[in-house]
């Protein structure tokens, strides 16, 4: 996927203006193929650093592009996700999901992502061969 295609998808989702400047988008465009649709993007504090979380048809990608953070990215297949939750609060919203018995939680995320996150997590999982 190229960055222009990704930016067009963010416009379709109505969230382009919040993420166009994020450095993580360059890496995201490189790891998501054209036939995999991105359904939600949010940012939050995960394991002590601000990360970008992208929910696609088949995966959840956790990406960091900070110079000080060398942990790279995490890929979780959507079919491994057993539960999810979005706790919407004025300033301290959080999004979380559990996969293979491990809980992934993003604190200090955008409260306005609740509906999009829940919609994305409720979409059918697309399996690739």
PDB file of C-alpha atoms in Angstrom:
ATOM      1  CA  UNK A   1       0.000   0.000   0.000  1.00  0.00           C
ATOM      2  CA  UNK A   2       1.342   3.454  -0.708  1.00  0.00           C
ATOM      3  CA  UNK A   3       0.919   6.479   1.530  1.00  0.00           C
ATOM      4  CA  UNK A   4      -1.571   8.165  -0.842  1.00  0.00           C
ATOM      5  CA  UNK A   5      -3.846   5.099  -0.727  1.00  0.00           C
ATOM      6  CA  UNK A   6      -3.595   5.086   3.083  1.00  0.00           C
ATOM      7  CA  UNK A   7      -4.373   8.805   3.281  1.00  0.00           C
ATOM      8  CA  UNK A   8      -7.449   8.287   1.074  1.00  0.00           C
ATOM      9  CA  UNK A   9      -8.661   5.550   3.445  1.00  0.00           C
ATOM     10  CA  UNK A  10      -8.174   7.849   6.440  1.00  0.00           C
ATOM     11  CA  UNK A  11     -10.281  10.470   4.663  1.00  0.00           C
ATOM     12  CA  UNK A  12     -13.029   7.860   4.086  1.00  0.00           C
ATOM     13  CA  UNK A  13     -12.986   7.087   7.807  1.00  0.00           C
ATOM     14  CA  UNK A  14     -13.089  10.809   8.647  1.00  0.00           C
ATOM     15  CA  UNK A  15      -9.864  10.785  10.654  1.00  0.00           C
ATOM     16  CA  UNK A  16      -7.241  12.061   8.189  1.00  0.00           C
ATOM     17  CA  UNK A  17      -6.866  15.463   9.852  1.00  0.00           C
ATOM     18  CA  UNK A  18      -5.901  13.823  13.152  1.00  0.00           C
ATOM     19  CA  UNK A  19      -3.209  11.510  11.773  1.00  0.00           C
ATOM     20  CA  UNK A  20      -1.737  12.983   8.555  1.00  0.00           C
ATOM     21  CA  UNK A  21       1.391  14.107  10.414  1.00  0.00           C
ATOM     22  CA  UNK A  22       2.092  10.817  12.237  1.00  0.00           C
ATOM     23  CA  UNK A  23       5.451   9.274  11.375  1.00  0.00           C
ATOM     24  CA  UNK A  24       3.984   5.797  11.887  1.00  0.00           C
ATOM     25  CA  UNK A  25       1.876   6.137   8.717  1.00  0.00           C
ATOM     26  CA  UNK A  26       4.929   5.645   6.520  1.00  0.00           C
ATOM     27  CA  UNK A  27       5.669   2.297   8.163  1.00  0.00           C
ATOM     28  CA  UNK A  28       1.977   1.348   8.176  1.00  0.00           C
ATOM     29  CA  UNK A  29       1.729   1.960   4.441  1.00  0.00           C
ATOM     30  CA  UNK A  30       4.722  -0.337   3.924  1.00  0.00           C
ATOM     31  CA  UNK A  31       3.336  -3.301   5.913  1.00  0.00           C
ATOM     32  CA  UNK A  32      -0.331  -3.294   4.852  1.00  0.00           C
ATOM     33  CA  UNK A  33      -1.042  -4.783   1.404  1.00  0.00           C
ATOM     34  CA  UNK A  34      -3.589  -3.211  -0.955  1.00  0.00           C
ATOM     35  CA  UNK A  35      -6.111  -6.008  -0.414  1.00  0.00           C
ATOM     36  CA  UNK A  36      -6.196  -5.480   3.378  1.00  0.00           C
ATOM     37  CA  UNK A  37      -8.488  -2.668   4.469  1.00  0.00           C
ATOM     38  CA  UNK A  38      -7.713  -0.463   7.460  1.00  0.00           C
ATOM     39  CA  UNK A  39     -10.843   0.091   9.563  1.00  0.00           C
ATOM     40  CA  UNK A  40      -9.555   2.095  12.544  1.00  0.00           C
ATOM     41  CA  UNK A  41      -6.478   3.957  13.715  1.00  0.00           C
ATOM     42  CA  UNK A  42      -5.903   5.341  17.178  1.00  0.00           C
ATOM     43  CA  UNK A  43      -2.945   6.344  19.291  1.00  0.00           C
ATOM     44  CA  UNK A  44      -2.355   5.780  22.968  1.00  0.00           C
ATOM     45  CA  UNK A  45       0.217   4.937  25.583  1.00  0.00           C
ATOM     46  CA  UNK A  46       1.130   1.255  25.415  1.00  0.00           C
ATOM     47  CA  UNK A  47       3.910  -0.171  27.588  1.00  0.00           C
ATOM     48  CA  UNK A  48       5.110   3.288  28.519  1.00  0.00           C
ATOM     49  CA  UNK A  49       5.336   4.901  25.081  1.00  0.00           C
ATOM     50  CA  UNK A  50       2.898   6.457  22.642  1.00  0.00           C
ATOM     51  CA  UNK A  51       2.046   4.023  19.868  1.00  0.00           C
ATOM     52  CA  UNK A  52      -0.276   3.832  16.906  1.00  0.00           C
ATOM     53  CA  UNK A  53      -2.794   0.988  16.768  1.00  0.00           C
ATOM     54  CA  UNK A  54      -4.307   0.071  13.403  1.00  0.00           C
ATOM     55  CA  UNK A  55      -7.209  -2.364  13.119  1.00  0.00           C
ATOM     56  CA  UNK A  56      -7.502  -4.020   9.711  1.00  0.00           C
ATOM     57  CA  UNK A  57      -9.745  -6.742   8.345  1.00  0.00           C
ATOM     58  CA  UNK A  58      -7.332  -9.441   9.484  1.00  0.00           C
ATOM     59  CA  UNK A  59      -4.802  -7.968  11.915  1.00  0.00           C
ATOM     60  CA  UNK A  60      -4.171  -5.456  14.638  1.00  0.00           C
ATOM     61  CA  UNK A  61      -0.874  -3.648  14.191  1.00  0.00           C
ATOM     62  CA  UNK A  62       0.865  -1.793  17.005  1.00  0.00           C
ATOM     63  CA  UNK A  63       3.520   0.542  15.624  1.00  0.00           C
ATOM     64  CA  UNK A  64       6.047   2.890  17.149  1.00  0.00           C
ATOM     65  CA  UNK A  65       8.366   5.067  15.152  1.00  0.00           C
ATOM     66  CA  UNK A  66       9.982   6.971  17.986  1.00  0.00           C
ATOM     67  CA  UNK A  67      13.742   7.332  17.868  1.00  0.00           C
ATOM     68  CA  UNK A  68      14.077   6.279  21.510  1.00  0.00           C
ATOM     69  CA  UNK A  69      11.770   3.274  21.146  1.00  0.00           C
ATOM     70  CA  UNK A  70      13.420   0.357  19.382  1.00  0.00           C
ATOM     71  CA  UNK A  71      10.666  -2.205  20.080  1.00  0.00           C
ATOM     72  CA  UNK A  72       9.372  -1.975  16.509  1.00  0.00           C
ATOM     73  CA  UNK A  73       5.929  -3.306  15.751  1.00  0.00           C
ATOM     74  CA  UNK A  74       3.572  -5.976  17.037  1.00  0.00           C
ATOM     75  CA  UNK A  75       1.172  -7.906  14.825  1.00  0.00           C
ATOM     76  CA  UNK A  76      -1.857  -9.675  16.318  1.00  0.00           C
ATOM     77  CA  UNK A  77      -4.144 -11.752  14.079  1.00  0.00           C
ATOM     78  CA  UNK A  78      -7.761 -10.628  14.551  1.00  0.00           C
ATOM     79  CA  UNK A  79      -8.934 -14.226  14.810  1.00  0.00           C
ATOM     80  CA  UNK A  80      -6.897 -14.517  18.052  1.00  0.00           C
ATOM     81  CA  UNK A  81      -8.781 -11.617  19.691  1.00  0.00           C
ATOM     82  CA  UNK A  82     -11.245 -12.903  22.274  1.00  0.00           C
ATOM     83  CA  UNK A  83     -12.553  -9.642  23.751  1.00  0.00           C
ATOM     84  CA  UNK A  84     -12.257  -5.878  23.442  1.00  0.00           C
ATOM     85  CA  UNK A  85     -13.389  -2.770  25.256  1.00  0.00           C
ATOM     86  CA  UNK A  86     -13.294   0.992  24.865  1.00  0.00           C
ATOM     87  CA  UNK A  87     -13.648   2.992  28.069  1.00  0.00           C
ATOM     88  CA  UNK A  88     -14.659   6.495  27.009  1.00  0.00           C
ATOM     89  CA  UNK A  89     -13.824   9.275  29.446  1.00  0.00           C
ATOM     90  CA  UNK A  90     -13.315  12.975  28.868  1.00  0.00           C
ATOM     91  CA  UNK A  91      -9.520  12.997  29.186  1.00  0.00           C
ATOM     92  CA  UNK A  92      -8.444   9.480  30.070  1.00  0.00           C
ATOM     93  CA  UNK A  93     -10.094   7.156  27.558  1.00  0.00           C
ATOM     94  CA  UNK A  94      -8.600   3.734  26.940  1.00  0.00           C
ATOM     95  CA  UNK A  95      -8.961   0.987  24.365  1.00  0.00           C
ATOM     96  CA  UNK A  96      -8.082  -2.609  25.118  1.00  0.00           C
ATOM     97  CA  UNK A  97      -8.323  -6.085  23.682  1.00  0.00           C
ATOM     98  CA  UNK A  98      -7.270  -9.559  24.713  1.00  0.00           C
ATOM     99  CA  UNK A  99      -5.558 -12.001  22.348  1.00  0.00           C
ATOM    100  CA  UNK A 100      -4.026 -15.366  23.250  1.00  0.00           C
ATOM    101  CA  UNK A 101      -4.588 -14.585  26.926  1.00  0.00           C
ATOM    102  CA  UNK A 102      -2.610 -11.321  26.846  1.00  0.00           C
ATOM    103  CA  UNK A 103      -4.276  -7.966  27.409  1.00  0.00           C
ATOM    104  CA  UNK A 104      -3.212  -5.044  25.204  1.00  0.00           C
ATOM    105  CA  UNK A 105      -4.269  -1.664  26.587  1.00  0.00           C
ATOM    106  CA  UNK A 106      -3.888   1.801  25.100  1.00  0.00           C
ATOM    107  CA  UNK A 107      -4.290   4.539  27.679  1.00  0.00           C
ATOM    108  CA  UNK A 108      -4.824   8.236  26.991  1.00  0.00           C
ATOM    109  CA  UNK A 109      -6.367   7.552  23.613  1.00  0.00           C
ATOM    110  CA  UNK A 110      -8.811   9.727  21.674  1.00  0.00           C
ATOM    111  CA  UNK A 111     -12.344   9.490  23.120  1.00  0.00           C
ATOM    112  CA  UNK A 112     -13.725  10.179  19.637  1.00  0.00           C
ATOM    113  CA  UNK A 113     -12.375   6.821  18.377  1.00  0.00           C
ATOM    114  CA  UNK A 114     -14.856   4.771  20.446  1.00  0.00           C
ATOM    115  CA  UNK A 115     -17.484   4.261  17.716  1.00  0.00           C
ATOM    116  CA  UNK A 116     -14.888   3.606  15.007  1.00  0.00           C
ATOM    117  CA  UNK A 117     -12.932   1.154  17.192  1.00  0.00           C
ATOM    118  CA  UNK A 118     -16.059  -0.794  18.116  1.00  0.00           C
ATOM    119  CA  UNK A 119     -17.242  -0.821  14.496  1.00  0.00           C
ATOM    120  CA  UNK A 120     -13.823  -2.065  13.310  1.00  0.00           C
ATOM    121  CA  UNK A 121     -13.674  -4.808  15.926  1.00  0.00           C
ATOM    122  CA  UNK A 122     -17.173  -5.990  14.969  1.00  0.00           C
ATOM    123  CA  UNK A 123     -16.305  -6.343  11.274  1.00  0.00           C
ATOM    124  CA  UNK A 124     -15.895  -9.887   9.939  1.00  0.00           C
ATOM    125  CA  UNK A 125     -12.346 -11.179  10.060  1.00  0.00           C
ATOM    126  CA  UNK A 126     -10.825 -11.777   6.640  1.00  0.00           C
ATOM    127  CA  UNK A 127      -8.545 -14.798   6.534  1.00  0.00           C
ATOM    128  CA  UNK A 128      -5.674 -14.842   4.052  1.00  0.00           C
ATOM    129  CA  UNK A 129      -4.288 -18.118   2.705  1.00  0.00           C
TER     130      UNK A 129
END
